[in-house]
Amino acid sequence: MENETGLLETNVMKGIFWAFLASALWGVSGTILQFVSQTEHLEANWFLSTRTMISGIVLLVISAIIYKGHIFNVFKSWKSFICIVAYGVFGLGANLYTFYMSVQTGNANASTILQYLAPLFILLGSIVFQHRKPLPIDIMVFVIALAGVVLSLTKGDFSSLSITPASLIWGILSGVTAALYVVLPRPIVGQSSPMVILGWGTLIAGIIFNLKQPIWVHMPHLTTGIVFGVGGIILFGTILPFMLLLHALNFAPSEVVSLVDATQPVVTFILSIIFFQISISFIEIIGAVLVILAIFILQKSHRKLTIDKHSEA
């Protein structure tokens, strides 16, 4: 019995490690994104066309090898077809665009914090559109997160913002679209592997972006920085972290894996300080910690409610 318990704990720790690595890579990707958008001045539409098209093809090729002919299961009905298209356009594609614009007009730190609020927007959506009564814990989380965001974006000086208004608006929209990114594919999650769904969603987003800005039209001068930057974002921001996350789920349940999501904003903060010489005040750190704490409390409390409901059933 002790051996079984020890083995279970070892597997959970393995899952946490791989999930931690995946979240850290997303943090690295956010920093690279700031480099290509601000230092290399890479135009958003061409970048997004390239990133989504290449990532989508690579993910579907990997999925076809792993899952054989089952990658087309998401198109077995009109309902699932509409769902995957909506996910690709209004979830994944819209999120990538709004996040990129937020970083380009501001910085990766603030943009990551704003996007990290996605669970709050999901909760808000359920309260507004599904008329779900908010719990006391929900109100507390909203207050903590709001205080954290205000401190992060003002550095304690409430008369000014540390980012441009445009970056703030794009950042809030990235949080909303990140919520859609989670909600829209839910009806088809049981039909296919998450990697297959991500692959099709990314490819659909790539097709939409390429209708507006084909990869081969008005190509930028491909400097070494752009090539390695875009390649790094595709590898560290899409393909590797998602595969690591799926691998982590082989060892630990999703509720445990999701608790290390906070690694992403922390890594982005640290790398921004190192590579962009961005000065981070103590007030900003407190604000970021409050936001991370709020999301942690929200996820843990609602996960407990879900488990309790299943137990009662």
PDB file of C-alpha atoms in Angstrom:
ATOM      1  CA  MET A   1       0.000   0.000   0.000  1.00  0.00           C
ATOM      2  CA  GLU A   2       2.860   2.361   0.890  1.00  0.00           C
ATOM      3  CA  ASN A   3       4.582   1.499  -2.408  1.00  0.00           C
ATOM      4  CA  GLU A   4       1.388   2.315  -4.336  1.00  0.00           C
ATOM      5  CA  THR A   5       1.036   5.638  -2.506  1.00  0.00           C
ATOM      6  CA  GLY A   6       4.673   6.490  -3.180  1.00  0.00           C
ATOM      7  CA  LEU A   7       4.302   5.597  -6.860  1.00  0.00           C
ATOM      8  CA  LEU A   8       1.175   7.771  -7.134  1.00  0.00           C
ATOM      9  CA  GLU A   9       2.965  10.728  -5.539  1.00  0.00           C
ATOM     10  CA  THR A  10       5.926  10.242  -7.896  1.00  0.00           C
ATOM     11  CA  ASN A  11       3.633  10.242 -10.925  1.00  0.00           C
ATOM     12  CA  VAL A  12       1.840  13.384  -9.731  1.00  0.00           C
ATOM     13  CA  MET A  13       5.193  15.124  -9.268  1.00  0.00           C
ATOM     14  CA  LYS A  14       6.161  14.095 -12.808  1.00  0.00           C
ATOM     15  CA  GLY A  15       2.916  15.553 -14.097  1.00  0.00           C
ATOM     16  CA  ILE A  16       3.510  18.810 -12.206  1.00  0.00           C
ATOM     17  CA  PHE A  17       7.051  19.009 -13.601  1.00  0.00           C
ATOM     18  CA  TRP A  18       5.948  18.593 -17.241  1.00  0.00           C
ATOM     19  CA  ALA A  19       3.063  21.040 -16.749  1.00  0.00           C
ATOM     20  CA  PHE A  20       5.474  23.503 -15.116  1.00  0.00           C
ATOM     21  CA  LEU A  21       7.794  23.205 -18.121  1.00  0.00           C
ATOM     22  CA  ALA A  22       4.894  23.761 -20.537  1.00  0.00           C
ATOM     23  CA  SER A  23       3.742  26.877 -18.688  1.00  0.00           C
ATOM     24  CA  ALA A  24       7.336  28.158 -18.519  1.00  0.00           C
ATOM     25  CA  LEU A  25       7.671  27.766 -22.294  1.00  0.00           C
ATOM     26  CA  TRP A  26       4.525  29.858 -22.787  1.00  0.00           C
ATOM     27  CA  GLY A  27       6.196  32.495 -20.623  1.00  0.00           C
ATOM     28  CA  VAL A  28       9.314  32.328 -22.825  1.00  0.00           C
ATOM     29  CA  SER A  29       7.104  32.655 -25.891  1.00  0.00           C
ATOM     30  CA  GLY A  30       5.537  35.856 -24.523  1.00  0.00           C
ATOM     31  CA  THR A  31       8.976  37.417 -24.148  1.00  0.00           C
ATOM     32  CA  ILE A  32       9.991  36.392 -27.686  1.00  0.00           C
ATOM     33  CA  LEU A  33       6.708  37.886 -28.903  1.00  0.00           C
ATOM     34  CA  GLN A  34       7.672  41.246 -27.405  1.00  0.00           C
ATOM     35  CA  PHE A  35      11.025  41.008 -29.198  1.00  0.00           C
ATOM     36  CA  VAL A  36       9.573  40.375 -32.673  1.00  0.00           C
ATOM     37  CA  SER A  37       6.762  42.914 -32.255  1.00  0.00           C
ATOM     38  CA  GLN A  38       8.739  45.800 -30.758  1.00  0.00           C
ATOM     39  CA  THR A  39      12.406  45.237 -31.640  1.00  0.00           C
ATOM     40  CA  GLU A  40      11.915  43.682 -35.086  1.00  0.00           C
ATOM     41  CA  HIS A  41       8.674  45.651 -35.703  1.00  0.00           C
ATOM     42  CA  LEU A  42       7.054  42.624 -37.327  1.00  0.00           C
ATOM     43  CA  GLU A  43       3.645  43.431 -38.784  1.00  0.00           C
ATOM     44  CA  ALA A  44       0.851  41.616 -36.957  1.00  0.00           C
ATOM     45  CA  ASN A  45      -1.085  40.193 -39.920  1.00  0.00           C
ATOM     46  CA  TRP A  46       1.933  38.577 -41.632  1.00  0.00           C
ATOM     47  CA  PHE A  47       3.217  37.176 -38.342  1.00  0.00           C
ATOM     48  CA  LEU A  48      -0.149  35.666 -37.422  1.00  0.00           C
ATOM     49  CA  SER A  49      -0.655  34.210 -40.911  1.00  0.00           C
ATOM     50  CA  THR A  50       2.743  32.532 -40.680  1.00  0.00           C
ATOM     51  CA  ARG A  51       2.464  31.355 -37.094  1.00  0.00           C
ATOM     52  CA  THR A  52      -1.007  29.851 -37.357  1.00  0.00           C
ATOM     53  CA  MET A  53      -0.575  28.210 -40.763  1.00  0.00           C
ATOM     54  CA  ILE A  54       2.737  26.516 -39.920  1.00  0.00           C
ATOM     55  CA  SER A  55       1.648  25.555 -36.399  1.00  0.00           C
ATOM     56  CA  GLY A  56      -1.661  24.153 -37.636  1.00  0.00           C
ATOM     57  CA  ILE A  57      -0.019  22.004 -40.318  1.00  0.00           C
ATOM     58  CA  VAL A  58       2.645  20.680 -37.924  1.00  0.00           C
ATOM     59  CA  LEU A  59       0.091  19.853 -35.201  1.00  0.00           C
ATOM     60  CA  LEU A  60      -2.182  18.028 -37.648  1.00  0.00           C
ATOM     61  CA  VAL A  61       0.714  16.052 -39.116  1.00  0.00           C
ATOM     62  CA  ILE A  62       1.762  14.974 -35.604  1.00  0.00           C
ATOM     63  CA  SER A  63      -1.876  14.167 -34.776  1.00  0.00           C
ATOM     64  CA  ALA A  64      -2.264  12.115 -37.974  1.00  0.00           C
ATOM     65  CA  ILE A  65       0.796  10.058 -37.012  1.00  0.00           C
ATOM     66  CA  ILE A  66      -0.386   9.504 -33.437  1.00  0.00           C
ATOM     67  CA  TYR A  67      -4.140   9.107 -33.986  1.00  0.00           C
ATOM     68  CA  LYS A  68      -4.074   7.709 -37.533  1.00  0.00           C
ATOM     69  CA  GLY A  69      -7.295   8.549 -39.430  1.00  0.00           C
ATOM     70  CA  HIS A  70      -9.199   9.902 -36.457  1.00  0.00           C
ATOM     71  CA  ILE A  71      -8.222  13.537 -37.008  1.00  0.00           C
ATOM     72  CA  PHE A  72     -11.391  14.109 -39.060  1.00  0.00           C
ATOM     73  CA  ASN A  73     -13.804  13.156 -36.267  1.00  0.00           C
ATOM     74  CA  VAL A  74     -14.402  16.833 -35.471  1.00  0.00           C
ATOM     75  CA  PHE A  75     -16.247  17.195 -38.788  1.00  0.00           C
ATOM     76  CA  LYS A  76     -18.724  14.343 -38.341  1.00  0.00           C
ATOM     77  CA  SER A  77     -21.672  16.716 -37.887  1.00  0.00           C
ATOM     78  CA  TRP A  78     -22.631  20.289 -38.788  1.00  0.00           C
ATOM     79  CA  LYS A  79     -22.746  21.158 -35.105  1.00  0.00           C
ATOM     80  CA  SER A  80     -19.162  20.040 -34.493  1.00  0.00           C
ATOM     81  CA  PHE A  81     -18.046  21.699 -37.757  1.00  0.00           C
ATOM     82  CA  ILE A  82     -19.535  25.050 -36.698  1.00  0.00           C
ATOM     83  CA  CYS A  83     -18.031  24.599 -33.232  1.00  0.00           C
ATOM     84  CA  ILE A  84     -14.475  24.020 -34.506  1.00  0.00           C
ATOM     85  CA  VAL A  85     -14.735  26.937 -36.952  1.00  0.00           C
ATOM     86  CA  ALA A  86     -16.012  29.255 -34.192  1.00  0.00           C
ATOM     87  CA  TYR A  87     -13.166  28.079 -31.956  1.00  0.00           C
ATOM     88  CA  GLY A  88     -10.582  28.745 -34.674  1.00  0.00           C
ATOM     89  CA  VAL A  89     -11.922  32.198 -35.606  1.00  0.00           C
ATOM     90  CA  PHE A  90     -13.397  33.754 -32.445  1.00  0.00           C
ATOM     91  CA  GLY A  91     -11.378  31.832 -29.863  1.00  0.00           C
ATOM     92  CA  LEU A  92      -7.875  30.960 -30.970  1.00  0.00           C
ATOM     93  CA  GLY A  93      -7.457  33.380 -33.885  1.00  0.00           C
ATOM     94  CA  ALA A  94      -8.992  36.352 -32.066  1.00  0.00           C
ATOM     95  CA  ASN A  95      -6.937  35.610 -28.951  1.00  0.00           C
ATOM     96  CA  LEU A  96      -3.648  35.458 -30.848  1.00  0.00           C
ATOM     97  CA  TYR A  97      -4.431  38.746 -32.601  1.00  0.00           C
ATOM     98  CA  THR A  98      -5.524  40.686 -29.515  1.00  0.00           C
ATOM     99  CA  PHE A  99      -2.604  39.410 -27.426  1.00  0.00           C
ATOM    100  CA  TYR A 100      -0.094  40.335 -30.125  1.00  0.00           C
ATOM    101  CA  MET A 101      -1.538  43.829 -30.443  1.00  0.00           C
ATOM    102  CA  SER A 102      -1.512  44.243 -26.648  1.00  0.00           C
ATOM    103  CA  VAL A 103       2.172  43.298 -26.503  1.00  0.00           C
ATOM    104  CA  GLN A 104       3.080  45.446 -29.515  1.00  0.00           C
ATOM    105  CA  THR A 105       1.439  48.553 -28.038  1.00  0.00           C
ATOM    106  CA  GLY A 106       2.516  47.824 -24.448  1.00  0.00           C
ATOM    107  CA  ASN A 107       4.634  45.053 -22.959  1.00  0.00           C
ATOM    108  CA  ALA A 108       4.472  41.310 -22.396  1.00  0.00           C
ATOM    109  CA  ASN A 109       4.164  41.641 -18.613  1.00  0.00           C
ATOM    110  CA  ALA A 110       0.943  43.645 -18.551  1.00  0.00           C
ATOM    111  CA  SER A 111      -0.514  41.738 -21.521  1.00  0.00           C
ATOM    112  CA  THR A 112       0.107  38.366 -19.856  1.00  0.00           C
ATOM    113  CA  ILE A 113      -1.510  39.521 -16.604  1.00  0.00           C
ATOM    114  CA  LEU A 114      -4.601  40.777 -18.476  1.00  0.00           C
ATOM    115  CA  GLN A 115      -4.897  37.576 -20.504  1.00  0.00           C
ATOM    116  CA  TYR A 116      -4.453  35.563 -17.317  1.00  0.00           C
ATOM    117  CA  LEU A 117      -7.835  36.963 -16.192  1.00  0.00           C
ATOM    118  CA  ALA A 118      -9.622  34.623 -18.631  1.00  0.00           C
ATOM    119  CA  PRO A 119     -11.163  32.450 -15.852  1.00  0.00           C
ATOM    120  CA  LEU A 120     -12.752  35.586 -14.408  1.00  0.00           C
ATOM    121  CA  PHE A 121     -14.308  36.419 -17.771  1.00  0.00           C
ATOM    122  CA  ILE A 122     -15.636  32.844 -17.995  1.00  0.00           C
ATOM    123  CA  LEU A 123     -17.181  33.267 -14.545  1.00  0.00           C
ATOM    124  CA  LEU A 124     -18.604  36.667 -15.485  1.00  0.00           C
ATOM    125  CA  GLY A 125     -20.092  35.188 -18.648  1.00  0.00           C
ATOM    126  CA  SER A 126     -21.842  32.443 -16.687  1.00  0.00           C
ATOM    127  CA  ILE A 127     -23.280  35.049 -14.304  1.00  0.00           C
ATOM    128  CA  VAL A 128     -24.492  37.393 -17.073  1.00  0.00           C
ATOM    129  CA  PHE A 129     -25.629  34.929 -19.763  1.00  0.00           C
ATOM    130  CA  GLN A 130     -26.539  31.847 -17.729  1.00  0.00           C
ATOM    131  CA  HIS A 131     -27.934  33.874 -14.804  1.00  0.00           C
ATOM    132  CA  ARG A 132     -25.835  31.935 -12.313  1.00  0.00           C
ATOM    133  CA  LYS A 133     -25.890  33.462  -8.851  1.00  0.00           C
ATOM    134  CA  PRO A 134     -22.380  34.563  -7.823  1.00  0.00           C
ATOM    135  CA  LEU A 135     -20.959  32.960  -4.707  1.00  0.00           C
ATOM    136  CA  PRO A 136     -19.300  34.989  -1.933  1.00  0.00           C
ATOM    137  CA  ILE A 137     -15.955  33.512  -3.018  1.00  0.00           C
ATOM    138  CA  ASP A 138     -16.564  34.855  -6.554  1.00  0.00           C
ATOM    139  CA  ILE A 139     -17.036  38.397  -5.271  1.00  0.00           C
ATOM    140  CA  MET A 140     -13.882  38.117  -3.161  1.00  0.00           C
ATOM    141  CA  VAL A 141     -11.897  36.870  -6.152  1.00  0.00           C
ATOM    142  CA  PHE A 142     -13.150  39.741  -8.335  1.00  0.00           C
ATOM    143  CA  VAL A 143     -12.072  42.290  -5.716  1.00  0.00           C
ATOM    144  CA  ILE A 144      -8.618  40.707  -5.286  1.00  0.00           C
ATOM    145  CA  ALA A 145      -8.056  40.440  -9.062  1.00  0.00           C
ATOM    146  CA  LEU A 146      -9.240  44.006  -9.686  1.00  0.00           C
ATOM    147  CA  ALA A 147      -6.907  45.325  -6.980  1.00  0.00           C
ATOM    148  CA  GLY A 148      -4.053  43.326  -8.498  1.00  0.00           C
ATOM    149  CA  VAL A 149      -4.673  44.626 -12.006  1.00  0.00           C
ATOM    150  CA  VAL A 150      -4.925  48.236 -10.819  1.00  0.00           C
ATOM    151  CA  LEU A 151      -1.652  47.956  -8.897  1.00  0.00           C
ATOM    152  CA  SER A 152       0.095  46.217 -11.822  1.00  0.00           C
ATOM    153  CA  LEU A 153      -1.015  48.782 -14.408  1.00  0.00           C
ATOM    154  CA  THR A 154      -0.552  51.946 -12.333  1.00  0.00           C
ATOM    155  CA  LYS A 155       2.511  50.993 -10.228  1.00  0.00           C
ATOM    156  CA  GLY A 156       0.662  52.574  -7.323  1.00  0.00           C
ATOM    157  CA  ASP A 157       0.254  55.938  -9.074  1.00  0.00           C
ATOM    158  CA  PHE A 158      -3.505  55.957  -9.687  1.00  0.00           C
ATOM    159  CA  SER A 159      -3.296  59.090 -11.838  1.00  0.00           C
ATOM    160  CA  SER A 160      -1.571  57.280 -14.731  1.00  0.00           C
ATOM    161  CA  LEU A 161      -1.195  53.912 -16.455  1.00  0.00           C
ATOM    162  CA  SER A 162       2.096  52.086 -16.958  1.00  0.00           C
ATOM    163  CA  ILE A 163       0.890  51.001 -20.423  1.00  0.00           C
ATOM    164  CA  THR A 164      -0.912  52.795 -23.240  1.00  0.00           C
ATOM    165  CA  PRO A 165      -4.729  52.840 -23.290  1.00  0.00           C
ATOM    166  CA  ALA A 166      -4.570  50.885 -26.564  1.00  0.00           C
ATOM    167  CA  SER A 167      -2.538  48.128 -24.892  1.00  0.00           C
ATOM    168  CA  LEU A 168      -5.025  48.033 -22.004  1.00  0.00           C
ATOM    169  CA  ILE A 169      -7.989  47.630 -24.365  1.00  0.00           C
ATOM    170  CA  TRP A 170      -6.226  44.952 -26.439  1.00  0.00           C
ATOM    171  CA  GLY A 171      -5.191  43.206 -23.215  1.00  0.00           C
ATOM    172  CA  ILE A 172      -8.742  43.100 -21.861  1.00  0.00           C
ATOM    173  CA  LEU A 173      -9.927  41.771 -25.224  1.00  0.00           C
ATOM    174  CA  SER A 174      -7.190  39.112 -25.085  1.00  0.00           C
ATOM    175  CA  GLY A 175      -8.602  38.017 -21.716  1.00  0.00           C
ATOM    176  CA  VAL A 176     -12.124  37.836 -23.156  1.00  0.00           C
ATOM    177  CA  THR A 177     -10.994  35.899 -26.253  1.00  0.00           C
ATOM    178  CA  ALA A 178      -8.893  33.594 -24.033  1.00  0.00           C
ATOM    179  CA  ALA A 179     -12.152  32.795 -22.226  1.00  0.00           C
ATOM    180  CA  LEU A 180     -13.803  32.041 -25.597  1.00  0.00           C
ATOM    181  CA  TYR A 181     -10.762  29.891 -26.429  1.00  0.00           C
ATOM    182  CA  VAL A 182     -11.673  27.705 -23.441  1.00  0.00           C
ATOM    183  CA  VAL A 183     -15.480  27.751 -23.778  1.00  0.00           C
ATOM    184  CA  LEU A 184     -16.084  27.366 -27.529  1.00  0.00           C
ATOM    185  CA  PRO A 185     -14.515  23.909 -28.070  1.00  0.00           C
ATOM    186  CA  ARG A 186     -16.164  22.316 -25.007  1.00  0.00           C
ATOM    187  CA  PRO A 187     -18.994  20.607 -26.989  1.00  0.00           C
ATOM    188  CA  ILE A 188     -16.445  18.666 -29.092  1.00  0.00           C
ATOM    189  CA  VAL A 189     -13.770  17.966 -26.477  1.00  0.00           C
ATOM    190  CA  GLY A 190     -14.997  14.398 -25.975  1.00  0.00           C
ATOM    191  CA  GLN A 191     -14.962  13.629 -29.707  1.00  0.00           C
ATOM    192  CA  SER A 192     -11.252  14.103 -30.410  1.00  0.00           C
ATOM    193  CA  SER A 193      -7.880  14.576 -28.766  1.00  0.00           C
ATOM    194  CA  PRO A 194      -7.143  18.144 -27.588  1.00  0.00           C
ATOM    195  CA  MET A 195      -4.170  18.160 -29.955  1.00  0.00           C
ATOM    196  CA  VAL A 196      -6.437  17.424 -32.923  1.00  0.00           C
ATOM    197  CA  ILE A 197      -8.849  20.185 -31.890  1.00  0.00           C
ATOM    198  CA  LEU A 198      -5.974  22.635 -31.435  1.00  0.00           C
ATOM    199  CA  GLY A 199      -4.497  21.617 -34.797  1.00  0.00           C
ATOM    200  CA  TRP A 200      -7.733  22.210 -36.717  1.00  0.00           C
ATOM    201  CA  GLY A 201      -8.475  25.418 -34.799  1.00  0.00           C
ATOM    202  CA  THR A 202      -5.001  26.761 -35.552  1.00  0.00           C
ATOM    203  CA  LEU A 203      -5.210  25.789 -39.220  1.00  0.00           C
ATOM    204  CA  ILE A 204      -8.649  27.414 -39.575  1.00  0.00           C
ATOM    205  CA  ALA A 205      -7.284  30.579 -37.948  1.00  0.00           C
ATOM    206  CA  GLY A 206      -4.337  30.382 -40.353  1.00  0.00           C
ATOM    207  CA  ILE A 207      -6.638  30.168 -43.374  1.00  0.00           C
ATOM    208  CA  ILE A 208      -8.607  33.218 -42.180  1.00  0.00           C
ATOM    209  CA  PHE A 209      -5.446  35.237 -41.536  1.00  0.00           C
ATOM    210  CA  ASN A 210      -4.049  34.238 -44.940  1.00  0.00           C
ATOM    211  CA  LEU A 211      -7.198  35.419 -46.713  1.00  0.00           C
ATOM    212  CA  LYS A 212      -6.331  38.898 -45.456  1.00  0.00           C
ATOM    213  CA  GLN A 213      -2.544  38.629 -45.551  1.00  0.00           C
ATOM    214  CA  PRO A 214      -1.066  35.670 -47.448  1.00  0.00           C
ATOM    215  CA  ILE A 215       2.350  34.576 -46.186  1.00  0.00           C
ATOM    216  CA  TRP A 216       3.948  35.113 -49.604  1.00  0.00           C
ATOM    217  CA  VAL A 217       2.587  38.657 -50.098  1.00  0.00           C
ATOM    218  CA  HIS A 218       4.452  41.703 -48.700  1.00  0.00           C
ATOM    219  CA  MET A 219       6.915  39.500 -46.864  1.00  0.00           C
ATOM    220  CA  PRO A 220       9.134  41.397 -44.440  1.00  0.00           C
ATOM    221  CA  HIS A 221      12.910  41.343 -44.776  1.00  0.00           C
ATOM    222  CA  LEU A 222      13.665  38.089 -42.985  1.00  0.00           C
ATOM    223  CA  THR A 223      16.410  39.019 -40.555  1.00  0.00           C
ATOM    224  CA  THR A 224      17.994  36.421 -38.289  1.00  0.00           C
ATOM    225  CA  GLY A 225      15.975  37.845 -35.405  1.00  0.00           C
ATOM    226  CA  ILE A 226      12.667  37.430 -37.236  1.00  0.00           C
ATOM    227  CA  VAL A 227      13.414  33.873 -38.392  1.00  0.00           C
ATOM    228  CA  PHE A 228      14.517  32.660 -34.971  1.00  0.00           C
ATOM    229  CA  GLY A 229      11.826  34.728 -33.231  1.00  0.00           C
ATOM    230  CA  VAL A 230       8.907  33.389 -35.267  1.00  0.00           C
ATOM    231  CA  GLY A 231      10.365  29.873 -35.169  1.00  0.00           C
ATOM    232  CA  GLY A 232      10.771  30.122 -31.400  1.00  0.00           C
ATOM    233  CA  ILE A 233       7.175  31.282 -30.932  1.00  0.00           C
ATOM    234  CA  ILE A 234       5.838  28.450 -33.099  1.00  0.00           C
ATOM    235  CA  LEU A 235       7.944  25.883 -31.229  1.00  0.00           C
ATOM    236  CA  PHE A 236       7.841  27.246 -27.661  1.00  0.00           C
ATOM    237  CA  GLY A 237       4.458  28.980 -27.847  1.00  0.00           C
ATOM    238  CA  THR A 238       2.364  26.325 -29.570  1.00  0.00           C
ATOM    239  CA  ILE A 239       3.807  22.911 -30.377  1.00  0.00           C
ATOM    240  CA  LEU A 240       6.140  21.955 -27.505  1.00  0.00           C
ATOM    241  CA  PRO A 241       4.118  23.292 -24.545  1.00  0.00           C
ATOM    242  CA  PHE A 242       0.908  21.679 -25.703  1.00  0.00           C
ATOM    243  CA  MET A 243       2.605  18.308 -26.214  1.00  0.00           C
ATOM    244  CA  LEU A 244       4.217  18.630 -22.772  1.00  0.00           C
ATOM    245  CA  LEU A 245       0.840  19.468 -21.252  1.00  0.00           C
ATOM    246  CA  LEU A 246      -0.740  16.368 -22.802  1.00  0.00           C
ATOM    247  CA  HIS A 247       2.205  14.330 -21.520  1.00  0.00           C
ATOM    248  CA  ALA A 248       1.693  15.788 -18.032  1.00  0.00           C
ATOM    249  CA  LEU A 249      -1.915  14.557 -18.041  1.00  0.00           C
ATOM    250  CA  ASN A 250      -0.587  10.978 -18.265  1.00  0.00           C
ATOM    251  CA  PHE A 251       0.793  11.371 -14.744  1.00  0.00           C
ATOM    252  CA  ALA A 252      -1.483  13.842 -12.950  1.00  0.00           C
ATOM    253  CA  PRO A 253      -5.178  14.852 -13.196  1.00  0.00           C
ATOM    254  CA  SER A 254      -6.102  18.086 -14.964  1.00  0.00           C
ATOM    255  CA  GLU A 255      -7.076  19.822 -11.714  1.00  0.00           C
ATOM    256  CA  VAL A 256      -3.502  19.361 -10.443  1.00  0.00           C
ATOM    257  CA  VAL A 257      -1.880  20.275 -13.749  1.00  0.00           C
ATOM    258  CA  SER A 258      -3.859  23.529 -14.048  1.00  0.00           C
ATOM    259  CA  LEU A 259      -2.526  24.794 -10.707  1.00  0.00           C
ATOM    260  CA  VAL A 260       0.890  25.512 -12.246  1.00  0.00           C
ATOM    261  CA  ASP A 261      -0.557  27.928 -14.828  1.00  0.00           C
ATOM    262  CA  ALA A 262       0.884  30.768 -12.743  1.00  0.00           C
ATOM    263  CA  THR A 263       4.358  29.837 -13.996  1.00  0.00           C
ATOM    264  CA  GLN A 264       3.697  31.665 -17.280  1.00  0.00           C
ATOM    265  CA  PRO A 265       3.338  35.256 -15.980  1.00  0.00           C
ATOM    266  CA  VAL A 266       6.192  34.732 -13.513  1.00  0.00           C
ATOM    267  CA  VAL A 267       8.578  33.583 -16.261  1.00  0.00           C
ATOM    268  CA  THR A 268       7.483  36.451 -18.519  1.00  0.00           C
ATOM    269  CA  PHE A 269       8.161  38.952 -15.708  1.00  0.00           C
ATOM    270  CA  ILE A 270      11.644  37.569 -15.051  1.00  0.00           C
ATOM    271  CA  LEU A 271      12.681  37.381 -18.718  1.00  0.00           C
ATOM    272  CA  SER A 272      11.354  40.884 -19.446  1.00  0.00           C
ATOM    273  CA  ILE A 273      13.533  42.250 -16.649  1.00  0.00           C
ATOM    274  CA  ILE A 274      16.583  40.382 -17.982  1.00  0.00           C
ATOM    275  CA  PHE A 275      16.281  41.013 -21.721  1.00  0.00           C
ATOM    276  CA  PHE A 276      14.339  44.282 -21.966  1.00  0.00           C
ATOM    277  CA  GLN A 277      15.730  45.984 -18.860  1.00  0.00           C
ATOM    278  CA  ILE A 278      12.152  46.680 -17.785  1.00  0.00           C
ATOM    279  CA  SER A 279      12.101  47.988 -14.244  1.00  0.00           C
ATOM    280  CA  ILE A 280       9.523  46.224 -12.102  1.00  0.00           C
ATOM    281  CA  SER A 281       8.431  48.011  -8.954  1.00  0.00           C
ATOM    282  CA  PHE A 282       7.499  46.267  -5.720  1.00  0.00           C
ATOM    283  CA  ILE A 283       3.919  47.505  -6.215  1.00  0.00           C
ATOM    284  CA  GLU A 284       3.741  45.774  -9.619  1.00  0.00           C
ATOM    285  CA  ILE A 285       4.973  42.533  -8.070  1.00  0.00           C
ATOM    286  CA  ILE A 286       2.288  42.758  -5.388  1.00  0.00           C
ATOM    287  CA  GLY A 287      -0.322  43.392  -8.094  1.00  0.00           C
ATOM    288  CA  ALA A 288       0.800  40.392 -10.146  1.00  0.00           C
ATOM    289  CA  VAL A 289       0.798  38.170  -7.057  1.00  0.00           C
ATOM    290  CA  LEU A 290      -2.758  39.294  -6.217  1.00  0.00           C
ATOM    291  CA  VAL A 291      -3.980  38.442  -9.728  1.00  0.00           C
ATOM    292  CA  ILE A 292      -2.312  35.016  -9.643  1.00  0.00           C
ATOM    293  CA  LEU A 293      -3.705  34.403  -6.151  1.00  0.00           C
ATOM    294  CA  ALA A 294      -7.221  35.383  -7.256  1.00  0.00           C
ATOM    295  CA  ILE A 295      -7.207  32.966 -10.200  1.00  0.00           C
ATOM    296  CA  PHE A 296      -5.734  30.227  -8.011  1.00  0.00           C
ATOM    297  CA  ILE A 297      -8.516  30.670  -5.433  1.00  0.00           C
ATOM    298  CA  LEU A 298     -11.170  30.760  -8.181  1.00  0.00           C
ATOM    299  CA  GLN A 299      -9.928  27.575  -9.844  1.00  0.00           C
ATOM    300  CA  LYS A 300      -9.533  25.719  -6.574  1.00  0.00           C
ATOM    301  CA  SER A 301     -12.923  26.750  -5.147  1.00  0.00           C
ATOM    302  CA  HIS A 302     -14.890  25.873  -8.292  1.00  0.00           C
ATOM    303  CA  ARG A 303     -12.972  22.634  -8.706  1.00  0.00           C
ATOM    304  CA  LYS A 304     -13.987  21.683  -5.148  1.00  0.00           C
ATOM    305  CA  LEU A 305     -17.630  22.525  -5.933  1.00  0.00           C
ATOM    306  CA  THR A 306     -17.516  20.323  -9.018  1.00  0.00           C
ATOM    307  CA  ILE A 307     -16.023  17.430  -7.065  1.00  0.00           C
ATOM    308  CA  ASP A 308     -18.635  17.849  -4.307  1.00  0.00           C
ATOM    309  CA  LYS A 309     -21.468  17.796  -6.867  1.00  0.00           C
ATOM    310  CA  HIS A 310     -20.110  14.600  -8.426  1.00  0.00           C
ATOM    311  CA  SER A 311     -19.788  13.056  -4.973  1.00  0.00           C
ATOM    312  CA  GLU A 312     -23.410  13.891  -4.156  1.00  0.00           C
ATOM    313  CA  ALA A 313     -24.548  12.453  -7.474  1.00  0.00           C
TER     314      ALA A 313
END
